[in-house]
Coordinates of C-alpha atoms in Angstrom, one line a residue:
Chain A
X1 CA 0.0 0.0 0.0
X2 CA 1.4 3.4 -1.0
X3 CA 2.6 6.1 1.4
X4 CA 0.0 8.6 0.2
X5 CA -2.9 6.2 1.1
X6 CA -1.3 5.6 4.5
X7 CA -0.9 9.3 5.3
X8 CA -4.5 9.9 4.2
X9 CA -5.7 7.1 6.4
X10 CA -3.7 8.1 9.4
X11 CA -5.1 11.7 9.1
X12 CA -8.6 10.5 8.9
X13 CA -8.3 8.1 11.8
X14 CA -6.6 10.8 13.9
X15 CA -9.4 13.2 13.2
X16 CA -12.2 10.7 14.0
X17 CA -10.4 8.7 16.8
X18 CA -13.1 9.6 19.4
X19 CA -15.5 7.4 17.5
X20 CA -13.2 4.4 18.0
X21 CA -12.6 5.3 21.6
X22 CA -16.4 5.4 22.2
X23 CA -16.7 1.8 20.8
X24 CA -13.8 0.7 23.0
X25 CA -15.4 2.4 26.1
X26 CA -18.6 0.5 25.6
X27 CA -17.0 -2.9 25.0
X28 CA -14.1 -2.9 27.4
X29 CA -13.7 -2.5 31.1
X30 CA -10.1 -1.5 31.6
X31 CA -7.4 0.7 30.0
X32 CA -5.4 -2.3 28.7
X33 CA -8.4 -3.9 26.9
X34 CA -9.4 -0.4 25.6
X35 CA -6.0 0.1 24.1
X36 CA -5.9 -3.5 22.7
X37 CA -9.3 -3.1 21.1
X38 CA -8.4 0.3 19.7
X39 CA -5.4 -1.2 18.1
X40 CA -7.3 -4.2 16.6
X41 CA -10.0 -1.8 15.2
X42 CA -7.2 0.4 13.7
X43 CA -5.6 -2.7 12.0
X44 CA -9.0 -3.8 10.6
X45 CA -9.8 -0.3 9.3
X46 CA -6.4 0.0 7.7
X47 CA -6.7 -3.5 6.1
X48 CA -10.1 -2.6 4.7
X49 CA -9.2 0.9 3.7
X50 CA -8.1 0.2 0.1
X51 CA -11.7 -1.0 -0.5
X52 CA -13.3 2.0 1.1
X53 CA -15.0 4.2 -1.4
X54 CA -15.4 7.9 -0.9
X55 CA -19.1 7.8 -1.6
X56 CA -19.7 6.5 1.9
X57 CA -18.9 8.7 4.9
X58 CA -15.6 7.7 6.6
X59 CA -17.4 7.8 10.0
X60 CA -20.3 5.6 8.9
X61 CA -17.8 3.1 7.5
X62 CA -15.5 3.3 10.5
X63 CA -18.2 2.7 13.2
X64 CA -19.5 -0.3 11.3
X65 CA -16.0 -1.8 11.2
X66 CA -15.4 -0.7 14.8
X67 CA -18.6 -2.4 16.0
X68 CA -18.0 -5.5 13.9
X69 CA -14.5 -5.8 15.3
X70 CA -15.7 -5.5 18.9
X71 CA -18.6 -8.0 18.3
X72 CA -17.1 -10.6 16.0
X73 CA -13.4 -10.4 15.7
X74 CA -11.9 -9.2 19.0
X75 CA -10.8 -11.7 21.6
X76 CA -10.2 -10.5 25.1
X77 CA -6.7 -11.4 26.2
X78 CA -7.5 -11.7 29.9
X79 CA -10.7 -12.6 31.7
X80 CA -12.9 -9.8 33.0
X81 CA -13.4 -9.4 36.6
X82 CA -16.7 -7.5 36.4
X83 CA -17.0 -6.1 39.9
X84 CA -13.6 -4.3 39.9
X85 CA -13.6 -3.4 36.2
X86 CA -16.9 -1.7 36.3
X87 CA -15.7 0.5 39.1
X88 CA -12.6 1.3 37.1
X89 CA -14.6 2.2 34.0
X90 CA -16.8 4.6 36.0
X91 CA -13.8 6.5 37.3
X92 CA -12.7 7.2 33.8
X93 CA -15.5 9.6 33.1
X94 CA -15.5 13.2 33.8
X95 CA -18.6 14.8 35.2
X96 CA -17.4 18.3 35.8
X97 CA -20.3 19.9 33.9
X98 CA -22.9 17.9 35.7
X99 CA -24.6 18.4 39.0
X100 CA -24.4 15.7 41.6
X101 CA -27.8 14.1 40.8
X102 CA -27.1 13.9 37.1
X103 CA -23.6 12.6 37.8
X104 CA -25.1 9.8 39.9
X105 CA -27.6 9.0 37.1
X106 CA -24.8 8.9 34.5
X107 CA -22.7 6.5 36.7
X108 CA -25.7 4.2 37.1
X109 CA -26.5 4.4 33.4
X110 CA -22.9 3.4 32.4
X111 CA -23.1 0.6 34.9
X112 CA -26.4 -0.6 33.4
X113 CA -24.9 -0.5 29.9
X114 CA -22.2 -2.9 31.0
X115 CA -24.9 -5.4 31.7
X116 CA -26.1 -5.5 28.2
X117 CA -24.9 -8.1 25.7
X118 CA -22.7 -7.3 22.7
X119 CA -25.6 -6.8 20.2
X120 CA -27.6 -4.7 22.6
X121 CA -24.6 -2.5 23.2
X122 CA -24.3 -2.0 19.4
X123 CA -27.9 -0.9 19.2
X124 CA -27.4 1.5 22.1
X125 CA -24.2 2.8 20.5
X126 CA -25.9 3.5 17.2
X127 CA -28.9 5.1 19.0
X128 CA -26.5 7.4 21.0
X129 CA -24.7 8.3 17.8
X130 CA -28.1 9.5 16.4
X131 CA -28.4 6.9 13.7
X132 CA -31.9 6.3 12.3
X133 CA -33.4 2.8 12.5
X134 CA -32.8 2.1 8.8
X135 CA -29.0 2.6 9.4
X136 CA -29.1 0.7 12.6
X137 CA -30.8 -2.2 10.9
X138 CA -28.4 -2.2 7.9
X139 CA -25.4 -2.1 10.2
X140 CA -26.5 -5.1 12.2
X141 CA -28.2 -7.0 9.4
X142 CA -31.6 -7.1 10.9
X143 CA -35.0 -5.7 9.8
X144 CA -35.8 -2.0 10.5
X145 CA -39.0 -2.9 12.4
X146 CA -37.2 -5.4 14.6
X147 CA -34.4 -2.9 15.3
X148 CA -37.0 -0.4 16.5
X149 CA -38.8 -3.1 18.7
X150 CA -35.5 -4.3 20.1
X151 CA -34.4 -0.8 21.0
X152 CA -37.7 -0.3 22.9
X153 CA -37.0 -3.6 24.7
X154 CA -33.5 -2.5 25.6
X155 CA -34.9 0.8 27.1
X156 CA -37.3 -1.3 29.2
X157 CA -34.4 -3.6 30.2
X158 CA -32.3 -0.6 31.2
X159 CA -35.2 0.8 33.2
X160 CA -35.4 -2.5 35.1
X161 CA -31.7 -2.5 35.8
X162 CA -31.9 1.0 37.1
X163 CA -35.0 0.5 39.2
X164 CA -35.0 -3.2 40.2
Chain B
X1 CA -36.4 7.6 29.1
X2 CA -34.7 10.6 30.8
X3 CA -31.6 8.7 31.8
X4 CA -31.0 7.8 28.2
X5 CA -31.4 11.4 27.1
X6 CA -28.9 12.4 29.7
X7 CA -26.5 9.7 28.5
X8 CA -27.0 10.8 24.9
X9 CA -26.0 14.4 25.9
X10 CA -23.0 13.2 27.8
X11 CA -22.1 10.7 25.0
X12 CA -21.7 13.3 22.4
X13 CA -19.7 15.6 24.7
X14 CA -17.2 12.9 25.7
X15 CA -13.7 14.3 25.1
X16 CA -11.8 12.7 27.9
X17 CA -10.3 9.9 25.8
X18 CA -6.5 9.3 25.8
X19 CA -5.2 11.0 22.7
X20 CA -3.5 8.6 20.3
X21 CA -0.9 10.4 18.2
X22 CA -0.4 10.0 14.5
X23 CA 2.9 8.3 15.1
X24 CA 1.2 5.8 17.5
X25 CA -1.5 5.2 14.9
X26 CA 1.2 4.5 12.3
X27 CA 2.8 2.0 14.6
X28 CA -0.5 0.3 15.5
X29 CA -1.7 -0.3 11.9
X30 CA 1.5 -2.1 11.1
X31 CA 1.1 -4.6 14.0
X32 CA -0.2 -8.1 13.4
X33 CA -4.0 -8.6 14.0
X34 CA -5.0 -11.0 16.7
X35 CA -8.6 -11.3 15.5
X36 CA -10.7 -14.4 15.7
X37 CA -10.7 -14.7 11.9
X38 CA -6.9 -14.8 11.9
X39 CA -6.9 -17.6 14.5
X40 CA -9.6 -19.5 12.5
X41 CA -7.4 -19.2 9.4
X42 CA -4.2 -20.4 11.2
X43 CA -6.0 -23.3 12.9
X44 CA -7.8 -24.3 9.7
X45 CA -4.5 -24.4 7.8
X46 CA -3.0 -26.6 10.6
X47 CA -6.0 -28.9 10.4
X48 CA -5.6 -29.2 6.6
X49 CA -1.9 -30.0 7.0
X50 CA -2.4 -32.6 9.8
X51 CA -5.2 -34.3 8.0
X52 CA -3.2 -34.5 4.8
X53 CA -0.3 -36.1 6.7
X54 CA -2.7 -38.5 8.4
X55 CA -4.3 -39.6 5.1
X56 CA -0.7 -40.0 3.7
X57 CA 0.1 -42.2 6.7
X58 CA -2.9 -44.5 6.4
X59 CA -2.5 -44.8 2.6
X60 CA 0.9 -46.4 3.3
X61 CA -0.5 -49.1 5.5
X62 CA -3.0 -50.4 3.0
X63 CA -0.3 -51.1 0.5
X64 CA 1.1 -53.7 2.8
X65 CA -2.2 -55.6 2.9
X66 CA -2.9 -58.3 0.4
X67 CA -6.2 -57.3 -1.1
X68 CA -5.7 -58.1 -4.7
X69 CA -8.7 -59.7 -6.4
X70 CA -11.1 -58.7 -3.7
X71 CA -13.9 -56.3 -4.8
X72 CA -13.3 -54.0 -1.9
X73 CA -9.7 -53.5 -2.9
X74 CA -10.8 -51.1 -5.6
X75 CA -11.9 -48.5 -2.9
X76 CA -8.8 -49.0 -0.9
X77 CA -6.5 -48.7 -3.9
X78 CA -8.1 -45.5 -5.1
X79 CA -8.6 -43.8 -1.8
X80 CA -5.4 -41.9 -2.3
X81 CA -6.7 -40.2 -5.5
X82 CA -10.1 -39.7 -3.9
X83 CA -8.5 -38.2 -0.8
X84 CA -6.3 -35.8 -2.9
X85 CA -9.3 -34.7 -4.9
X86 CA -11.3 -34.1 -1.7
X87 CA -8.4 -32.1 -0.2
X88 CA -8.0 -29.9 -3.2
X89 CA -11.8 -29.3 -3.4
X90 CA -12.1 -28.3 0.3
X91 CA -8.9 -26.1 0.2
X92 CA -10.3 -24.1 -2.7
X93 CA -13.7 -23.9 -1.1
X94 CA -12.1 -22.7 2.2
X95 CA -10.0 -20.1 0.4
X96 CA -13.0 -18.7 -1.5
X97 CA -15.1 -18.5 1.6
X98 CA -12.2 -16.9 3.5
X99 CA -11.8 -14.3 0.8
X100 CA -15.4 -13.4 1.1
X101 CA -15.1 -12.3 4.8
X102 CA -15.5 -8.6 4.8
X103 CA -15.4 -6.6 8.0
X104 CA -17.3 -3.8 6.3
X105 CA -20.4 -6.0 5.8
X106 CA -23.3 -6.0 8.2
X107 CA -22.6 -7.7 11.6
X108 CA -24.9 -10.7 10.7
X109 CA -23.4 -11.2 7.3
X110 CA -19.9 -11.1 8.7
X111 CA -20.6 -13.6 11.4
X112 CA -22.4 -15.9 8.9
X113 CA -19.4 -15.8 6.6
X114 CA -16.9 -16.5 9.3
X115 CA -18.9 -19.5 10.5
X116 CA -19.3 -20.7 6.9
X117 CA -15.6 -20.6 6.4
X118 CA -15.0 -22.6 9.6
X119 CA -17.7 -25.0 8.6
X120 CA -15.8 -25.8 5.3
X121 CA -13.0 -27.2 7.5
X122 CA -15.5 -29.1 9.6
X123 CA -16.9 -30.8 6.5
X124 CA -13.4 -31.6 5.4
X125 CA -12.8 -33.3 8.8
X126 CA -16.1 -35.2 8.6
X127 CA -15.2 -36.4 5.1
X128 CA -11.9 -37.6 6.3
X129 CA -13.5 -39.4 9.1
X130 CA -15.8 -41.2 6.7
X131 CA -12.9 -42.0 4.4
X132 CA -11.0 -43.4 7.4
X133 CA -14.1 -45.5 8.3
X134 CA -14.3 -46.9 4.7
X135 CA -10.6 -47.9 4.8
X136 CA -11.0 -49.6 8.2
X137 CA -14.1 -51.4 7.1
X138 CA -12.4 -52.4 3.8
X139 CA -9.4 -53.7 5.7
X140 CA -11.6 -55.6 8.1
X141 CA -13.6 -57.2 5.3
X142 CA -10.3 -58.3 3.7
X143 CA -9.0 -59.9 6.9
X144 CA -12.2 -61.9 7.6
X145 CA -12.0 -65.2 5.8
X146 CA -15.2 -65.5 3.9
X147 CA -14.8 -69.1 3.1
X148 CA -17.5 -70.8 5.2
X149 CA -15.0 -73.5 6.3
X150 CA -12.6 -71.0 7.7
X151 CA -15.1 -68.5 9.1
X152 CA -14.6 -68.2 12.7
X153 CA -17.5 -66.3 14.4
X154 CA -15.6 -65.2 17.5
X155 CA -12.6 -64.1 15.5
X156 CA -14.9 -62.0 13.2
X157 CA -16.6 -60.4 16.2
X158 CA -13.3 -59.4 17.7
X159 CA -12.3 -57.7 14.5
X160 CA -15.6 -55.9 14.2
X161 CA -15.5 -54.9 17.9
X162 CA -11.9 -53.6 17.5
X163 CA -13.0 -51.4 14.5
X164 CA -16.0 -50.0 16.4
X165 CA -13.8 -49.1 19.4
X166 CA -11.2 -47.6 17.1
X167 CA -13.8 -45.4 15.4
X168 CA -15.3 -44.4 18.7
X169 CA -11.9 -43.3 20.0
X170 CA -11.4 -41.2 16.8
X171 CA -14.8 -39.6 17.2
X172 CA -14.2 -38.9 20.9
X173 CA -10.8 -37.3 20.1
X174 CA -12.4 -35.1 17.4
X175 CA -15.3 -34.2 19.7
X176 CA -13.0 -33.2 22.5
X177 CA -10.8 -31.2 20.1
X178 CA -13.9 -29.3 18.8
X179 CA -15.1 -28.6 22.4
X180 CA -11.7 -26.9 23.1
X181 CA -11.4 -25.1 19.7
X182 CA -15.0 -24.0 19.6
X183 CA -14.9 -23.0 23.2
X184 CA -12.0 -20.7 22.5
X185 CA -13.0 -19.2 19.2
X186 CA -16.6 -19.8 18.0
X187 CA -18.5 -19.4 21.3
X188 CA -18.6 -15.6 21.2
X189 CA -19.6 -15.6 17.5
X190 CA -22.3 -18.2 18.0
X191 CA -23.7 -16.3 21.0
X192 CA -23.9 -13.1 19.0
X193 CA -25.3 -14.8 15.9
X194 CA -28.1 -16.4 18.0
X195 CA -28.8 -13.0 19.6
X196 CA -29.2 -11.5 16.1
X197 CA -31.4 -14.4 14.9
X198 CA -33.5 -14.0 18.1
X199 CA -34.2 -10.3 17.3
X200 CA -35.6 -11.3 13.9
X201 CA -37.6 -14.3 15.0
X202 CA -38.8 -13.4 18.5
X203 CA -40.4 -10.1 17.5

């Protein structure tokens, strides 16, 4: 692969790296795993980049590969220890702009997200990224109606986790 | 859901990520992938190599047996060609399926394609197991003296019993192997595939 393509890719990934970080934050529980997944997604993006066509948005293409890597390709190197790792992940967030009550709600919400399975996390990710149901359905390979119904069920599940 | 709205607001404002420099990105993209697909590819290639070695080994044995003139000898004599043809067929099929894996596809399509690629190797292993069974049965049939004067019932039963035990041992080894390999690699994929299937069937 030529140098020009490589520079172009690195610039794009650098510009949109927060998108990859968001995927990593949702699918990992500690810094080491976050870094590991970030690297794997970067490798997958780079390997697929020659086939990337400019007609699609780089971000659309990147979050699809990012989610696919997290869901289907990535293997955790060490076993998770949920109790300690969840605490760790919460401390990574900054809540300076939020008042105490909101801060607490956010903490609980992030904890609740950790209890969802890989596919449910992907749906929430796309929802948070403001994608419409057609795009969510296409990304996951399910029907649009079912994506909508599933998202409603996830909302109910999250409510139940927050208010048991 | 107000908590989700709050999360959405926070989600889009997140900027507290560790900054990865361009230099680090450059280093990262040149590292080797440790993805499940890569492991499946490596393990599949090893499986192809081992099975080809095994079939070479058992093709040696049959030459030492005197089977000439017996109808079953045709299968045993030609199993080398058959096995080579089967190997070539499966290796091509595996390669074509592997090349179709695209990380930019939808999640479901990607998982289906990965599982399909792995299944190609499984079918190759099953085919080899059947071929091995044919060879064993052929050898057994050639050992058993069919002449009614020489036919010894207890002797025959021992041979049949030995073959059944041998086949069961092979099946047990393969089953155990799959439990380990699938446990390590395919479990996560299967779980996520079933979850996607459930979304489209349960609703």
